[in-house]
Each structure stands twice: as C-alpha cells, then as structure tokens.
Coordinates of N, CA and C in Angstrom, one line a residue:
Chain A
D1 N -12.6 -5.6 14.7 CA -12.9 -5.6 13.7 C -13.4 -3.4 13.1
S2 N -13.3 -3.5 12.2 CA -13.1 -2.3 11.7 C -14.4 -1.4 12.0
G3 N -15.2 -1.7 12.7 CA -16.3 -0.5 13.1 C -17.5 -0.8 12.0
V4 N -17.4 -1.7 11.0 CA -18.2 -0.8 9.6 C -18.8 -2.7 9.6
T5 N -20.2 -2.3 9.7 CA -21.5 -3.9 10.0 C -21.6 -4.0 8.7
Q6 N -22.0 -5.3 8.4 CA -22.8 -5.7 7.4 C -23.7 -7.1 7.5
T7 N -25.0 -6.6 7.0 CA -25.6 -7.6 7.9 C -26.1 -7.6 6.5
P8 N -26.7 -9.0 5.6 CA -26.7 -10.4 6.4 C -25.1 -11.2 5.9
K9 N -24.8 -12.0 6.9 CA -23.2 -12.7 6.8 C -23.4 -13.1 5.5
H10 N -24.4 -14.5 5.4 CA -24.0 -15.2 4.9 C -25.7 -14.9 4.3
L11 N -26.1 -15.3 2.8 CA -27.3 -15.3 2.1 C -27.4 -16.0 0.3
I12 N -28.1 -16.9 0.4 CA -28.6 -17.5 -0.7 C -30.3 -17.4 -1.0
T13 N -30.4 -17.7 -2.8 CA -31.5 -17.1 -3.1 C -31.5 -17.5 -4.8
A14 N -32.4 -17.9 -4.7 CA -32.2 -18.1 -6.2 C -32.5 -17.0 -7.3
T15 N -32.5 -17.6 -8.9 CA -32.2 -16.7 -9.9 C -33.7 -16.3 -9.9
G16 N -33.6 -14.2 -10.4 CA -34.5 -13.7 -10.7 C -35.2 -13.4 -9.4
Q17 N -34.9 -13.9 -8.3 CA -35.2 -13.2 -7.0 C -34.4 -11.6 -6.8
R18 N -34.5 -10.6 -6.1 CA -33.8 -9.7 -5.3 C -33.3 -9.6 -3.7
V19 N -33.1 -9.1 -3.7 CA -32.0 -9.0 -2.0 C -31.6 -7.8 -2.0
T20 N -31.2 -7.3 -0.5 CA -31.4 -6.1 0.3 C -29.7 -6.4 0.8
L21 N -28.6 -5.4 0.6 CA -27.8 -5.9 1.8 C -27.6 -4.7 2.6
R22 N -27.3 -5.0 3.4 CA -26.8 -3.4 4.8 C -25.9 -2.8 5.5
C23 N -25.6 -1.8 5.2 CA -24.1 -1.8 6.0 C -24.6 -0.3 6.7
S24 N -23.8 -0.6 7.5 CA -23.8 0.5 9.0 C -22.3 1.2 8.6
P25 N -21.9 2.2 8.8 CA -20.5 2.8 8.6 C -19.8 3.0 9.9
R26 N -19.0 3.1 10.0 CA -18.2 4.0 11.9 C -18.6 4.9 12.1
S27 N -18.6 5.0 13.3 CA -19.0 6.0 13.6 C -18.4 7.2 13.5
G28 N -19.2 7.9 12.8 CA -18.4 9.9 12.4 C -18.2 9.5 10.4
D29 N -19.0 8.4 10.0 CA -18.1 8.0 8.6 C -19.0 8.4 8.1
L30 N -19.4 9.4 7.3 CA -20.2 10.8 5.7 C -19.7 9.2 4.9
S31 N -18.8 8.7 4.4 CA -18.8 7.8 3.0 C -19.1 6.8 3.0
V32 N -19.8 6.4 2.0 CA -19.5 4.5 2.2 C -19.6 4.7 0.9
Y33 N -18.9 3.3 0.9 CA -18.3 1.9 -0.6 C -18.8 1.0 -0.3
W34 N -19.1 0.6 -1.5 CA -19.9 -0.9 -1.5 C -18.8 -1.4 -3.3
Y35 N -18.3 -2.4 -2.6 CA -17.1 -3.0 -3.1 C -17.6 -4.7 -3.8
Q36 N -17.4 -5.2 -4.5 CA -18.1 -6.5 -5.4 C -16.6 -7.7 -5.5
Q37 N -16.7 -8.6 -4.7 CA -15.2 -9.2 -4.4 C -16.1 -11.4 -5.5
S38 N -15.6 -11.7 -6.6 CA -15.6 -12.6 -7.2 C -14.2 -13.5 -7.3
L39 N -14.2 -14.3 -7.5 CA -12.4 -15.2 -7.7 C -12.2 -14.5 -8.9
D40 N -13.4 -14.0 -10.0 CA -12.6 -14.3 -11.1 C -12.2 -11.8 -10.6
Q41 N -12.7 -12.0 -10.4 CA -12.9 -10.4 -10.7 C -12.3 -9.6 -10.4
G42 N -11.8 -10.2 -9.0 CA -11.5 -9.6 -7.5 C -11.9 -8.3 -7.1
L43 N -11.7 -7.4 -6.3 CA -12.0 -6.9 -5.6 C -12.5 -5.1 -6.7
Q44 N -14.3 -5.3 -6.9 CA -14.0 -4.2 -8.4 C -15.0 -2.9 -7.3
F45 N -14.7 -1.8 -7.6 CA -15.6 -0.9 -6.6 C -16.8 -0.5 -7.5
L46 N -18.3 -0.6 -6.4 CA -19.6 -0.3 -7.7 C -20.1 0.5 -7.0
I47 N -20.0 1.3 -5.9 CA -20.2 2.6 -5.6 C -19.7 3.3 -4.7
Q48 N -19.6 4.9 -4.4 CA -19.9 5.4 -2.6 C -20.6 6.5 -3.3
Y49 N -21.0 6.6 -2.1 CA -22.3 7.7 -1.4 C -21.7 8.5 -0.6
Y50 N -21.9 10.1 -0.4 CA -21.2 10.9 0.7 C -22.4 11.4 1.3
N51 N -22.9 11.1 2.5 CA -23.7 12.2 3.1 C -24.7 11.9 2.6
G52 N -25.2 11.0 2.0 CA -26.7 10.5 1.5 C -27.0 10.7 0.0
E53 N -25.9 11.0 -0.4 CA -25.6 11.7 -2.0 C -24.2 10.6 -2.4
E54 N -25.2 10.2 -3.8 CA -24.2 9.4 -4.7 C -23.2 10.3 -5.3
R55 N -21.9 10.0 -5.2 CA -20.5 10.3 -5.3 C -20.1 10.1 -6.7
A56 N -19.8 8.5 -6.8 CA -19.1 8.1 -7.9 C -19.9 6.6 -8.1
K57 N -19.4 6.6 -9.4 CA -20.1 4.9 -9.8 C -19.2 3.8 -10.2
G58 N -19.3 2.9 -10.2 CA -17.7 2.1 -10.4 C -18.4 0.9 -12.0
N59 N -18.6 -0.2 -11.0 CA -19.0 -0.9 -12.8 C -20.1 -1.7 -11.9
I60 N -21.2 -0.8 -11.8 CA -21.9 -1.1 -10.9 C -23.4 -1.2 -11.9
L61 N -24.0 -2.7 -12.3 CA -24.9 -3.1 -13.0 C -26.6 -2.2 -12.5
E62 N -26.9 -2.4 -13.9 CA -27.8 -1.5 -14.0 C -28.9 -2.3 -12.7
R63 N -28.8 -3.7 -12.5 CA -29.7 -4.5 -12.4 C -29.7 -4.5 -10.9
F64 N -28.5 -3.5 -10.5 CA -28.2 -3.1 -9.0 C -28.6 -1.3 -8.5
S65 N -28.3 -1.3 -7.5 CA -28.2 0.0 -7.0 C -28.3 0.4 -5.5
A66 N -28.1 1.0 -5.1 CA -27.9 1.6 -3.5 C -28.6 2.6 -3.2
Q67 N -28.6 3.1 -1.9 CA -28.8 4.1 -1.5 C -28.4 4.5 0.5
Q68 N -27.7 6.4 0.6 CA -27.7 6.1 1.9 C -28.3 6.7 2.5
F69 N -29.3 6.7 3.1 CA -30.3 7.2 4.4 C -29.4 8.1 5.2
P70 N -30.5 8.8 6.0 CA -29.7 10.7 6.4 C -29.6 9.9 7.5
D71 N -29.8 8.3 8.0 CA -28.7 8.1 9.4 C -27.4 7.5 9.2
L72 N -27.5 7.6 7.5 CA -25.4 7.5 7.2 C -25.5 5.8 6.7
H73 N -26.4 4.9 7.1 CA -26.5 3.7 7.0 C -26.7 3.3 5.0
S74 N -26.4 2.5 4.3 CA -26.7 2.4 3.2 C -27.0 0.9 3.2
E75 N -28.2 1.2 2.2 CA -28.0 -1.0 1.2 C -28.1 -0.3 0.1
L76 N -28.0 -1.7 -0.3 CA -27.4 -2.0 -2.0 C -28.0 -3.4 -2.3
N77 N -29.4 -2.5 -3.6 CA -30.1 -3.6 -3.7 C -29.5 -4.7 -4.8
L78 N -29.9 -5.6 -4.7 CA -29.3 -6.6 -6.2 C -30.8 -7.1 -6.7
S79 N -31.0 -6.9 -8.0 CA -32.3 -7.7 -8.4 C -32.2 -8.7 -9.1
S80 N -33.6 -9.4 -9.8 CA -33.0 -10.0 -11.3 C -31.7 -10.8 -10.7
L81 N -31.8 -11.1 -9.4 CA -29.8 -12.4 -9.7 C -29.9 -13.1 -10.7
E82 N -28.4 -13.6 -11.0 CA -28.4 -14.1 -11.8 C -26.8 -14.8 -11.1
L83 N -27.1 -16.3 -11.7 CA -26.1 -17.3 -11.1 C -23.6 -16.3 -10.9
G84 N -23.9 -16.1 -12.3 CA -22.4 -15.0 -12.3 C -22.6 -13.9 -10.5
D85 N -24.0 -13.1 -10.3 CA -24.0 -12.4 -8.9 C -23.6 -12.7 -7.9
S86 N -23.5 -13.9 -8.1 CA -22.7 -14.6 -6.1 C -21.5 -14.1 -6.3
A87 N -21.7 -13.5 -5.4 CA -20.3 -12.8 -4.5 C -20.0 -12.3 -3.4
L88 N -18.7 -11.9 -2.5 CA -19.0 -11.3 -1.8 C -18.8 -10.1 -1.5
Y89 N -20.1 -9.0 -1.1 CA -20.3 -7.9 -1.2 C -20.2 -7.1 0.2
F90 N -18.7 -6.4 -0.6 CA -18.4 -5.5 1.1 C -18.2 -3.8 1.1
C91 N -18.7 -3.6 2.1 CA -19.2 -2.3 2.2 C -18.4 -1.5 3.4
A92 N -17.4 -0.6 2.8 CA -16.5 0.2 3.5 C -17.4 1.8 3.6
S93 N -16.6 2.2 4.5 CA -16.6 4.0 4.7 C -15.1 4.3 5.4
S94 N -15.1 5.3 4.9 CA -14.3 6.9 5.1 C -14.5 7.6 6.2
V95 N -14.3 8.8 6.5 CA -14.8 10.0 7.6 C -14.9 11.4 6.9
V96 N -13.9 11.3 5.9 CA -14.4 12.7 5.1 C -13.4 12.1 3.9
D97 N -14.2 13.3 2.8 CA -14.6 12.8 1.5 C -13.4 13.6 1.0
R98 N -12.4 13.3 0.9 CA -10.6 13.5 0.5 C -10.0 12.7 -0.1
P99 N -9.1 12.5 -0.6 CA -8.1 11.5 -0.8 C -6.7 11.3 0.3
G100 N -6.8 10.3 0.5 CA -6.2 9.8 1.6 C -6.9 9.5 2.6
N101 N -8.2 9.2 2.8 CA -8.4 9.0 3.9 C -8.8 7.3 3.9
T102 N -8.3 6.8 5.2 CA -8.2 5.3 4.9 C -9.8 5.0 5.1
I103 N -10.2 3.8 4.2 CA -11.2 3.6 3.8 C -11.2 2.3 5.4
Y104 N -12.0 2.1 5.7 CA -12.0 1.0 6.5 C -13.7 -0.6 6.1
F105 N -12.7 -1.4 5.8 CA -13.8 -2.6 5.3 C -15.0 -3.5 6.2
G106 N -16.1 -3.6 6.2 CA -16.7 -4.7 7.1 C -16.3 -5.8 6.5
E107 N -17.0 -6.8 6.9 CA -16.4 -8.2 6.8 C -17.1 -8.8 5.8
G108 N -18.5 -8.5 5.3 CA -18.7 -8.9 4.1 C -20.1 -9.7 4.7
S109 N -20.5 -9.3 3.0 CA -22.1 -10.6 2.3 C -22.0 -11.7 1.5
W110 N -21.8 -12.4 2.4 CA -21.3 -13.8 0.8 C -22.9 -13.9 0.4
L111 N -23.2 -13.7 -1.2 CA -24.6 -13.6 -1.7 C -24.0 -14.9 -2.1
T112 N -24.8 -16.1 -2.6 CA -24.9 -17.0 -2.9 C -26.2 -17.4 -4.1
V113 N -26.2 -17.3 -5.4 CA -27.3 -17.3 -6.1 C -27.6 -18.5 -6.5
V114 N -28.7 -19.5 -6.5 CA -28.3 -21.0 -7.2 C -30.1 -20.8 -8.2
Chain B
G1 N -6.8 -0.1 -19.7 CA -7.3 0.6 -19.3 C -6.7 1.0 -18.3
E2 N -6.5 2.0 -17.0 CA -6.1 1.9 -15.8 C -6.0 0.4 -15.3
N3 N -4.5 0.2 -14.6 CA -5.0 -0.9 -14.0 C -3.9 -0.9 -12.8
V4 N -3.8 -1.6 -11.6 CA -3.2 -2.0 -11.1 C -2.7 -3.6 -10.9
G5 N -2.1 -3.6 -10.8 CA -1.0 -5.5 -11.0 C -0.2 -5.3 -9.7
L6 N -0.2 -7.0 -9.8 CA 1.1 -7.5 -8.8 C 1.6 -8.5 -9.9
H7 N 2.9 -8.6 -9.1 CA 3.9 -9.5 -9.8 C 3.6 -10.7 -9.6
L8 N 3.4 -11.1 -8.5 CA 3.6 -12.7 -8.0 C 2.2 -13.2 -7.5
P9 N 1.5 -14.3 -7.5 CA 0.8 -14.4 -7.5 C 0.6 -14.8 -6.6
T10 N 1.4 -15.7 -5.5 CA 1.7 -16.3 -4.1 C 3.1 -16.6 -3.7
L11 N 3.4 -16.4 -2.3 CA 4.4 -15.9 -1.9 C 5.2 -16.9 -0.8
S12 N 6.1 -17.4 -0.8 CA 6.1 -18.3 0.5 C 7.0 -18.1 1.4
V13 N 7.3 -18.0 2.6 CA 8.4 -17.1 3.9 C 8.5 -18.0 4.7
Q14 N 9.6 -18.0 5.3 CA 9.6 -18.5 6.0 C 9.6 -18.0 7.8
E15 N 9.1 -18.8 8.3 CA 8.6 -17.8 9.6 C 9.5 -17.1 10.1
G16 N 9.8 -15.9 10.8 CA 11.3 -14.6 10.8 C 11.9 -14.0 9.9
D17 N 11.4 -14.9 8.4 CA 12.6 -14.1 7.5 C 11.6 -12.4 7.5
N18 N 12.2 -11.9 6.4 CA 11.2 -11.1 5.9 C 10.9 -11.3 4.5
S19 N 9.6 -10.6 4.4 CA 8.8 -10.2 3.0 C 8.6 -9.5 2.0
I20 N 8.9 -9.4 0.8 CA 8.2 -8.2 0.0 C 7.2 -9.0 -1.1
I21 N 6.2 -8.2 -1.2 CA 4.9 -7.7 -2.2 C 5.4 -6.5 -2.9
N22 N 5.6 -7.2 -4.1 CA 5.2 -6.1 -4.8 C 3.9 -5.8 -5.6
C23 N 3.8 -4.7 -6.1 CA 2.5 -4.1 -6.4 C 2.9 -3.0 -7.9
A24 N 2.6 -3.2 -9.6 CA 3.1 -2.5 -10.0 C 1.4 -1.0 -11.2
Y25 N 1.9 -0.4 -11.0 CA 0.6 0.4 -11.4 C 0.9 0.8 -12.7
S26 N -0.1 1.2 -13.4 CA -0.4 2.5 -14.7 C -1.1 3.4 -14.5
N27 N -1.5 3.9 -13.7 CA -2.2 4.9 -13.8 C -0.9 6.4 -13.0
S28 N -0.8 7.0 -14.0 CA 0.5 7.9 -14.0 C 0.1 9.2 -12.9
A29 N -1.8 9.2 -13.4 CA -2.7 10.0 -11.7 C -2.5 9.6 -10.6
S30 N -2.4 8.7 -10.5 CA -2.3 8.4 -9.0 C -1.6 8.8 -7.8
D31 N -2.4 8.9 -6.6 CA -1.8 9.9 -5.8 C -1.6 9.4 -4.4
Y32 N -2.4 8.6 -4.0 CA -2.6 7.5 -2.8 C -2.3 5.9 -3.0
F33 N -1.9 5.7 -2.2 CA -1.3 4.4 -2.4 C -1.8 3.4 -0.7
I34 N -2.6 2.2 -1.3 CA -3.0 1.7 -0.2 C -2.7 0.1 0.0
W35 N -1.8 -0.2 1.3 CA -2.0 -2.1 1.2 C -3.2 -2.4 2.3
Y36 N -3.2 -3.4 2.4 CA -4.6 -4.2 3.1 C -4.7 -5.4 3.1
K37 N -5.0 -5.9 4.0 CA -4.7 -7.9 4.0 C -5.5 -8.3 4.1
Q38 N -6.2 -9.6 3.2 CA -7.5 -10.1 4.0 C -7.2 -11.6 4.3
E39 N -7.7 -11.4 5.3 CA -7.5 -12.9 6.1 C -8.6 -13.6 5.3
S40 N -8.9 -14.6 5.0 CA -9.7 -16.1 4.9 C -11.4 -15.7 5.6
G41 N -12.1 -15.2 4.3 CA -13.3 -15.2 5.4 C -14.1 -14.1 6.2
K42 N -12.7 -13.2 5.8 CA -12.9 -12.1 6.8 C -12.3 -10.5 5.4
G43 N -12.9 -9.5 5.9 CA -12.8 -7.7 5.1 C -11.6 -8.1 4.8
P44 N -11.3 -7.0 3.8 CA -9.0 -6.3 3.9 C -9.3 -4.8 5.1
Q45 N -8.7 -5.7 5.2 CA -7.5 -4.7 6.2 C -6.6 -3.9 6.7
F46 N -6.8 -2.8 6.5 CA -5.9 -1.1 6.3 C -4.5 -2.1 6.8
I47 N -3.3 -1.7 6.1 CA -2.5 -2.1 6.8 C -0.8 -0.8 6.9
I48 N -1.2 -0.2 5.9 CA -0.3 1.1 6.0 C -0.5 1.5 3.9
D49 N -0.6 2.9 4.4 CA -0.6 3.7 3.0 C 0.7 5.0 2.8
I50 N 0.2 5.1 1.6 CA 1.1 6.6 1.8 C 1.1 7.0 0.1
R51 N 1.6 8.5 0.1 CA 0.8 9.7 -0.6 C 1.8 10.2 -1.7
S52 N 2.0 10.2 -2.6 CA 2.8 10.3 -3.9 C 3.7 10.9 -3.4
N53 N 4.1 12.0 -2.7 CA 4.6 12.7 -2.1 C 5.8 12.3 -1.3
M54 N 5.9 11.1 -1.3 CA 6.5 10.3 -0.1 C 7.0 9.6 -1.0
D55 N 8.3 8.4 -0.5 CA 8.7 7.3 -1.2 C 8.9 5.7 -0.4
K56 N 8.4 6.7 1.4 CA 8.9 5.1 2.3 C 7.5 5.8 3.3
R57 N 7.5 4.7 3.7 CA 6.4 4.9 5.3 C 6.6 3.6 5.3
Q58 N 7.2 3.7 7.0 CA 7.4 2.4 8.1 C 5.7 2.6 9.3
G59 N 5.3 1.2 9.4 CA 4.7 0.7 10.3 C 5.3 0.3 11.3
Q60 N 4.4 -0.7 12.3 CA 5.1 -1.4 12.6 C 5.3 -2.9 12.2
R61 N 6.7 -2.9 12.1 CA 6.7 -4.4 11.0 C 6.8 -4.4 8.9
V62 N 6.2 -3.1 9.5 CA 5.7 -2.9 7.4 C 6.3 -1.5 7.2
T63 N 6.7 -1.6 5.4 CA 7.6 -0.7 5.1 C 6.9 -0.4 3.8
V64 N 6.0 0.7 3.1 CA 5.7 0.9 2.1 C 7.1 2.0 0.8
L65 N 7.3 0.9 0.2 CA 8.4 1.4 -1.0 C 7.4 2.2 -2.0
L66 N 7.4 3.3 -2.5 CA 6.6 3.9 -3.3 C 7.8 4.5 -4.5
N67 N 8.0 3.6 -5.9 CA 9.2 4.2 -6.9 C 8.0 5.5 -8.1
K68 N 7.6 6.4 -7.9 CA 7.3 6.9 -8.9 C 7.4 6.5 -10.1
T69 N 9.4 6.6 -10.5 CA 8.9 6.0 -11.9 C 9.3 4.9 -12.7
V70 N 9.3 4.4 -11.8 CA 8.6 2.4 -12.4 C 7.3 2.2 -12.4
K71 N 6.8 3.6 -12.0 CA 5.2 2.9 -10.9 C 5.4 2.1 -10.7
H72 N 5.9 1.5 -9.5 CA 6.0 0.5 -8.4 C 6.4 0.9 -7.2
L73 N 5.4 -0.3 -6.6 CA 5.0 0.0 -5.2 C 5.2 -1.2 -4.3
S74 N 5.9 -1.5 -3.0 CA 6.0 -3.2 -2.6 C 5.4 -2.5 -1.2
L75 N 5.4 -3.7 0.0 CA 5.3 -4.1 1.4 C 6.3 -4.5 1.4
Q76 N 6.9 -4.4 2.6 CA 8.0 -4.9 3.4 C 7.4 -5.4 4.2
I77 N 7.2 -6.1 5.2 CA 7.1 -7.1 5.9 C 8.4 -7.8 6.8
A78 N 8.5 -7.6 8.3 CA 9.5 -7.4 8.5 C 9.5 -8.5 9.8
A79 N 10.1 -9.8 10.1 CA 10.0 -11.1 11.2 C 9.0 -11.5 11.0
T80 N 8.1 -11.9 9.6 CA 7.5 -13.0 9.5 C 6.5 -13.5 10.7
Q81 N 5.4 -13.3 10.8 CA 4.4 -14.3 11.7 C 3.6 -15.3 11.2
P82 N 3.4 -16.5 11.6 CA 2.0 -16.9 11.4 C 1.2 -16.0 10.8
G83 N 0.8 -15.4 11.8 CA -0.5 -14.4 11.5 C -0.6 -13.3 10.1
D84 N 0.2 -13.8 9.5 CA 0.8 -12.6 8.3 C 0.2 -13.3 7.4
S85 N 0.0 -14.6 7.5 CA -0.2 -15.7 6.0 C -2.0 -15.1 5.7
A86 N -1.6 -14.4 4.4 CA -3.2 -14.2 4.3 C -3.0 -14.0 2.5
V87 N -4.1 -12.8 2.2 CA -4.0 -12.2 0.5 C -3.7 -10.7 0.9
Y88 N -2.6 -10.1 0.3 CA -2.4 -8.6 0.4 C -2.5 -8.0 -1.0
F89 N -3.1 -7.0 -0.6 CA -3.6 -6.4 -1.8 C -3.0 -5.1 -2.1
C90 N -3.2 -4.4 -3.3 CA -2.3 -2.6 -3.6 C -4.0 -2.2 -3.9
A91 N -3.6 -0.8 -3.7 CA -4.8 -0.3 -4.2 C -4.3 0.8 -4.0
E92 N -4.7 1.7 -5.3 CA -4.1 3.1 -5.5 C -5.5 4.1 -6.2
S93 N -5.7 5.2 -5.5 CA -6.3 6.1 -6.1 C -5.9 7.1 -6.5
P94 N -6.4 8.1 -7.9 CA -5.9 9.5 -8.4 C -6.5 10.1 -7.7
Q95 N -5.8 11.6 -8.3 CA -6.1 12.5 -6.7 C -7.3 13.2 -7.1
T96 N -8.3 13.1 -6.4 CA -9.3 13.9 -6.8 C -9.9 15.0 -5.9
N97 N -11.4 15.5 -6.1 CA -11.0 16.7 -5.7 C -12.7 16.0 -4.2
F98 N -13.1 14.5 -4.4 CA -13.6 14.1 -3.8 C -13.5 12.8 -3.5
G99 N -12.7 12.7 -3.0 CA -12.1 11.6 -1.7 C -11.5 9.7 -2.8
N100 N -11.9 9.2 -2.1 CA -11.2 7.6 -2.5 C -12.5 6.8 -3.5
E101 N -13.2 7.4 -4.4 CA -14.1 6.6 -4.8 C -13.5 5.9 -6.2
K102 N -12.3 6.5 -6.7 CA -11.5 5.6 -7.7 C -10.4 4.5 -6.5
L103 N -10.8 4.7 -5.1 CA -9.5 3.2 -4.8 C -9.8 2.0 -6.0
T104 N -8.4 1.3 -7.4 CA -8.3 0.5 -7.6 C -7.6 -0.2 -6.9
F105 N -7.9 -1.7 -7.0 CA -7.3 -3.0 -6.7 C -6.2 -4.1 -7.4
G106 N -5.4 -4.0 -6.9 CA -4.7 -5.2 -7.8 C -5.7 -6.4 -7.6
T107 N -4.6 -7.3 -8.1 CA -5.5 -9.1 -8.3 C -5.0 -9.6 -6.2
G108 N -3.5 -8.8 -6.0 CA -3.7 -9.6 -4.6 C -2.1 -10.2 -4.8
T109 N -2.0 -10.8 -3.7 CA -0.8 -12.0 -3.5 C -1.0 -12.6 -2.6
R110 N -1.1 -13.9 -2.6 CA -1.3 -14.7 -0.9 C -0.1 -15.0 -0.6
L111 N 0.5 -14.8 1.0 CA 1.5 -14.9 1.2 C 0.6 -16.2 2.4
T112 N 2.1 -17.0 2.3 CA 2.0 -17.8 2.8 C 3.0 -18.3 4.4
I113 N 3.2 -18.2 5.4 CA 4.0 -18.1 6.3 C 4.1 -20.2 6.6
I114 N 5.6 -20.0 6.4 CA 6.3 -21.8 6.9 C 6.6 -21.6 8.5
P115 N 6.0 -22.6 9.1 CA 6.3 -22.2 10.2 C 7.7 -23.7 10.3

C-alpha cells in the first residue's frame, strides 16, 4: 500500500458526460501528480500540483482540469468524455518539491466511456 | 521530441535466474532515473532510483546501472521469484528547480518468471 488513495476504483459513464476522480496523497506529501495510462499511450503525465498551486502541465486536454485543495487532496475533472478517454488514471504524490523525491502511485481509477 | 524507450517489450526468465531489463533515454538533461514495477490491476510501485552523478546503485535483489555515455539504464533482478512477474517501467526526469513534474515513462517491459 503506497498510502495514496484514489476513488472511485472503477467508473463507467457515457460519452459527453463529466466525471470527477479524487485523490488523497500520502500523509505529508505536498506534490500531487496525475497520470493517464492507456494501452496505446503508456503512462502519460497530465498535471502536477504543489501545495495547492499548479506546477506543471503535461499532455492534458482542455476538457480536463484539476485542482488541489487546502487539505492537499486533489480532483481531476474530465468533461465531454469521449470513447478515447477510457483509461486508467493514476494519482501520485511526493513529499517535497525537488528532483529526486520518490513518487508514490495510487492504485488508479479505471474509467470506461461507453 | 525527447523520449525514454525500452529495448525489449517482453522478457521470460527461469525462476532463480537473474534478469536484466534495459532502457534507453535520449534526453541528455535527464538527472534522475527511476524503475517502477506494475503488477496487473495495480499502480506503479517504486523499486529503485539513481541520480546522474552515480553509475550504480543496489537495493534488495535489485541493482540499477546508469551509463550516461550511451544514455542507457538497466535494472538487474537477482534470483528472480514468481512475484517478480510484472511490467517494469523506467522513468526519467531532467534536473529542474521544481521537482519531478517532467517524469517521463518508458513503454514498459513485461517480465515473466517461469516456475
């Protein structure tokens, strides 16, 4: 158990809908990261937050957004869902904001868009 | 663009033997490298990491070797066990002021341990 908690574990929704994925980082971790893992794209970095502020953006679509709350939990919002958004979405966290800190991953949220 | 890639997508090893998983990277600015293990249905699990100022680091049954000259990273697993069967990812991060936000993952190698 990495200490990173993600909910829901599985989610099935229709195209055009909106979903919210939730993440609780490890206790004491200030950085939260979101990754998308699909069969054809591998693990892709989406976005990073540090202590409530957006720190870096990766390959995140405009239909997706995220935020980190004062209690450090984070949410990833996916809207206008398309079939291609079906993937495993991982949240990860690390303790401080410098290179070389271990990033711990949650178990992921399986999103299926039908 | 910069990428991290794996030489072999699959690897089968007899239980008890040693295994070596290789990874090539192209970003010369990479400063920090990590190996993750991902079992089916689970999130990536940290195995071992290494900074660019080192060429070897050992853990429990695992060793990571870094050759910056040829931009090559390898993970050696000694005395493999059935529980080592998983997909292994290398990941790299360039030196930044802000942390691991540019962590880039390779495509992964599936390691199968044959009993």
